[in-house]
Coordinates of C-alpha atoms in Angstrom, one line a residue:
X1 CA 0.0 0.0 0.0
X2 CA 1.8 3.4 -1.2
X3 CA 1.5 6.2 1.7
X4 CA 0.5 9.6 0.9
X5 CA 3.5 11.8 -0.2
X6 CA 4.3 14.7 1.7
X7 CA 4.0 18.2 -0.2
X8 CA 4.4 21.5 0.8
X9 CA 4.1 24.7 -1.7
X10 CA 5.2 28.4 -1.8
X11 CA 3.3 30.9 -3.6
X12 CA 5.1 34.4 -4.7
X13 CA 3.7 37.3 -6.8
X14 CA 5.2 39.9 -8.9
X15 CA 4.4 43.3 -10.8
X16 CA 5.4 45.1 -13.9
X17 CA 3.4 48.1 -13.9
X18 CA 2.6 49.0 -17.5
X19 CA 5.1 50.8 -19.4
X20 CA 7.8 48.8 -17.9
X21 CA 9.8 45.6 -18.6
X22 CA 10.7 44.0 -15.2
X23 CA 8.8 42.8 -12.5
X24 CA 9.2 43.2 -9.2
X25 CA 8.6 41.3 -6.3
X26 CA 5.5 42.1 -4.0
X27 CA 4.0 39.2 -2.0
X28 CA 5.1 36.0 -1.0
X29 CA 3.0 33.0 1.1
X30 CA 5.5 30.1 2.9
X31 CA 5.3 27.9 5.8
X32 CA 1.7 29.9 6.1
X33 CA 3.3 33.3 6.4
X34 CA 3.1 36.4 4.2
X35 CA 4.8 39.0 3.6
X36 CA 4.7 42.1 1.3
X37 CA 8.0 43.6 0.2
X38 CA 6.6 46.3 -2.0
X39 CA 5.2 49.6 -0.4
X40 CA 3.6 50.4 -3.2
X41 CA 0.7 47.5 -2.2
X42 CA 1.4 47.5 1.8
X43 CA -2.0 46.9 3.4
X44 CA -3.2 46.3 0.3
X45 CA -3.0 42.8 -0.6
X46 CA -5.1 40.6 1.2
X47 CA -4.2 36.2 0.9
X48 CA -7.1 34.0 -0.4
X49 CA -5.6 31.1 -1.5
X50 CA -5.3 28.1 0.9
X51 CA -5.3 28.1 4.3
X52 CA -4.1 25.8 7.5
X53 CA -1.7 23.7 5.3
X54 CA 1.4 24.2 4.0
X55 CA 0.4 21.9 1.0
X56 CA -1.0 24.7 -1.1
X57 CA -3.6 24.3 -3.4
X58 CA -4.6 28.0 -4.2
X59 CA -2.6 31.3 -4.3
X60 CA -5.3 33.6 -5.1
X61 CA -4.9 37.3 -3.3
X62 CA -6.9 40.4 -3.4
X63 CA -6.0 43.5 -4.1
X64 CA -7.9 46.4 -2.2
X65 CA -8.4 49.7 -3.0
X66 CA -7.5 49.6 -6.2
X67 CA -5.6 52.6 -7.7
X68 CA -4.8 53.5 -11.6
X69 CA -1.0 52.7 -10.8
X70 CA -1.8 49.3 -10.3
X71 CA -2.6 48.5 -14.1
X72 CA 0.0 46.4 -15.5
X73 CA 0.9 42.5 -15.3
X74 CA 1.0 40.6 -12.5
X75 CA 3.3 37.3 -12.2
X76 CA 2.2 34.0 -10.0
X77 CA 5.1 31.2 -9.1
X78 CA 3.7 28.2 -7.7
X79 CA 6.4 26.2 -6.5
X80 CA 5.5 22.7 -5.1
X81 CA 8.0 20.2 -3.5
X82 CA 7.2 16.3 -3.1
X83 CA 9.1 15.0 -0.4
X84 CA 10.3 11.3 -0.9
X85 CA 12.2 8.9 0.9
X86 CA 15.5 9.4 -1.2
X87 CA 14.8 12.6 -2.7
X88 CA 12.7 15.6 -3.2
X89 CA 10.9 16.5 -6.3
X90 CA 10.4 20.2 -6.8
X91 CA 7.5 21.6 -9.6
X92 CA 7.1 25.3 -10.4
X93 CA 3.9 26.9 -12.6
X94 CA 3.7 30.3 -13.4
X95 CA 0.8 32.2 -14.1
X96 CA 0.3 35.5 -15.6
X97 CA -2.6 38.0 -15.3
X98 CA -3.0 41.4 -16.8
X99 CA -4.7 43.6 -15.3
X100 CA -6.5 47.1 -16.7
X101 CA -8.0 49.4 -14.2
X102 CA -10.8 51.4 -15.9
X103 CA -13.3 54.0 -14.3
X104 CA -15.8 53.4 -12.2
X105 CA -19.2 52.0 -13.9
X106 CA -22.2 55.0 -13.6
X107 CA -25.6 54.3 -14.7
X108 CA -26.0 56.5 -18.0
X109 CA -29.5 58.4 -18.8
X110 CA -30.9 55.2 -20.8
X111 CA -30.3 53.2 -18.0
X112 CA -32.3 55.2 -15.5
X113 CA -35.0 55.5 -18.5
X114 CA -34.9 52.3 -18.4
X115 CA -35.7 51.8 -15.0
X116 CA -38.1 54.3 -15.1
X117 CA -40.4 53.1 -17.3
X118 CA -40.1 49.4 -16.2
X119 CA -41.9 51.4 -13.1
X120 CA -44.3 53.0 -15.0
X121 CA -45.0 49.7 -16.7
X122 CA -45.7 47.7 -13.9
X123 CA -47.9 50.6 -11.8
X124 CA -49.8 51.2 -15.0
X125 CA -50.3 47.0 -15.8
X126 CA -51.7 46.7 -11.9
X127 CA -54.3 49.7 -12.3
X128 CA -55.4 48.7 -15.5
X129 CA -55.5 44.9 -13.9
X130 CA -58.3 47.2 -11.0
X131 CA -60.0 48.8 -13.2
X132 CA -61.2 45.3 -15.0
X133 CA -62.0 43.8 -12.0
X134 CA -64.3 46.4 -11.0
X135 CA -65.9 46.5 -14.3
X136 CA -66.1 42.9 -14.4
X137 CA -67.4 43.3 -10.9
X138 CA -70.1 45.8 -11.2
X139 CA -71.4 44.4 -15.1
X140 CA -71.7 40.9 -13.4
X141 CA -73.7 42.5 -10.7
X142 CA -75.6 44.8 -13.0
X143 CA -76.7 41.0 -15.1
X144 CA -77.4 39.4 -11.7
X145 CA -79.5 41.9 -10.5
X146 CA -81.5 41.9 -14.2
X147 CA -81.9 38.5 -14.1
X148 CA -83.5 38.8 -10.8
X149 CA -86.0 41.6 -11.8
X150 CA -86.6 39.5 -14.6
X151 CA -87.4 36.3 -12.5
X152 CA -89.8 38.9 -10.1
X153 CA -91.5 39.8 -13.0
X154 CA -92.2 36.6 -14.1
X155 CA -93.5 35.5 -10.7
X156 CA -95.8 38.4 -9.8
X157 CA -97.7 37.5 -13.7
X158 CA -98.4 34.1 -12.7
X159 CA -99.6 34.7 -9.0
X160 CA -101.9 37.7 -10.5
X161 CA -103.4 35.0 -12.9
X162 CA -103.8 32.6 -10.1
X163 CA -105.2 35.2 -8.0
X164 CA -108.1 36.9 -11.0
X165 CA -108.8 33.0 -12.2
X166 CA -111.2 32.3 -9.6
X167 CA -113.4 35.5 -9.8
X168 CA -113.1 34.9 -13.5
X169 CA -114.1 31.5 -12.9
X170 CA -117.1 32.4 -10.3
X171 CA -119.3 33.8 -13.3
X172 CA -119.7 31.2 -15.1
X173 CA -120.6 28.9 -11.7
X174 CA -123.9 27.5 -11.6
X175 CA -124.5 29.1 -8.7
X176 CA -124.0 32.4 -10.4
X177 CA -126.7 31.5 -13.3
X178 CA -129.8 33.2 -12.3
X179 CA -133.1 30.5 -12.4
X180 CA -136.7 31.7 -12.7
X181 CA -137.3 31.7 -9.3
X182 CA -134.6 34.3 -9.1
X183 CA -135.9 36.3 -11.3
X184 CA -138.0 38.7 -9.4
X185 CA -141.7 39.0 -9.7
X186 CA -143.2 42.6 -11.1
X187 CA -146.8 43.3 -10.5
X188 CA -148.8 43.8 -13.4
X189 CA -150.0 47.4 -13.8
X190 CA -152.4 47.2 -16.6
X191 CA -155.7 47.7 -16.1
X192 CA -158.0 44.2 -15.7
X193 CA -161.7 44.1 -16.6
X194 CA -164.1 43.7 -13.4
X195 CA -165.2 40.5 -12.7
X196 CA -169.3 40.4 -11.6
X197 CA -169.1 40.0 -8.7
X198 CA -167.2 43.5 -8.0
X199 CA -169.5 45.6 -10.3
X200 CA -172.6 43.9 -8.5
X201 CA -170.6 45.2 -4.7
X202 CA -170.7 48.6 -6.4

């Protein structure tokens, strides 16, 4: 069964400021230390690479409070040394970054427009999406109540037909047909000729 190799790794950074043609050393990470030669970034460079271990597996650093001075091309040495029984084994990789410092970004007039109107947009969608629901609202009311009045309507004609049938109907009853014995009796008022008997009594 092979053991695990002991490693350990150093990590050093240069700068060639732009315009120039050599770089200089300014940080260094070993046996987790730092240190920063360079005044130029003192304070200013901050380790993010690796940390509790000497095996090294990342030698990233910030840079803070960036200035236009520090545009130019920065230089990373990783070296890595395998320890062995009978020998060590030492492996270097460089890395170079460029960096370009521009202005800070500002928010131009289209980009505020922007903005503006994606506002505008979304407070004009939302009162428009109000204004239909209260339309929808009040017209499905408005039917409802029609439909209603309707119905009423309706209702009141058949109870007024139900309620006039049986007077209608009480006319033509039987009981409502006048007989001749109903009818009523008028005296005659024509004169009658005398019988004897009365013209003999006068």
């Amino acid at each position: 069964m092979r053991a695990e190799v002991p490693a350990e790794a150093t990590v050093e950074w240069s700068f060639m400021p732009k315009g120039e043609s050599e770089f200089t050393k300014i940080y260094s990470y070993e046996d987790l230390m730092s240190d920063t030669p360079d005044e130029r970034f003192y304070e200013r460079l901050d380790w993010k690479g690796s940390k509790k271990t000497k095996d090294l597996q990342d030698g990233s650093i910030y840079i803070l409070n960036v200035t236009w001075n520090d545009t130019g091309t920065y230089r990373c040495i990783f070296t890595r040394t395998l320890t062995f029984s009978s020998f060590k084994f030492h492996n270097d990789t460089t890395k170079i970054v460029h960096l370009n410092v521009v202005p800070r970004l500002t928010r131009g007039i289209a980009s505020i427009l922007s903005e503006v109107m994606m506002y505008v947009t979304i407070v004009g969608l939302q009162v428009w999406l109000v204004v239909e629901m209260i339309y929808c609202y009040r017209k499905i009311s408005a039917q409802g109540e029609e439909a209603l009045r309707e119905s009423a309507l309706k209702n009141g004609s058949k109870r007024q037909i139900a309620l006039d049938s049986p007077s209608t109907l009480l006319i033509f009853t039987p009981s409502s047909i006048m007989t001749p014995s109903h009818y009523p009796i008028q005296e005659d008022k024509q004169p009658r000729g005398l019988s004897r008997e009365q013209m003999d009594e006068k």
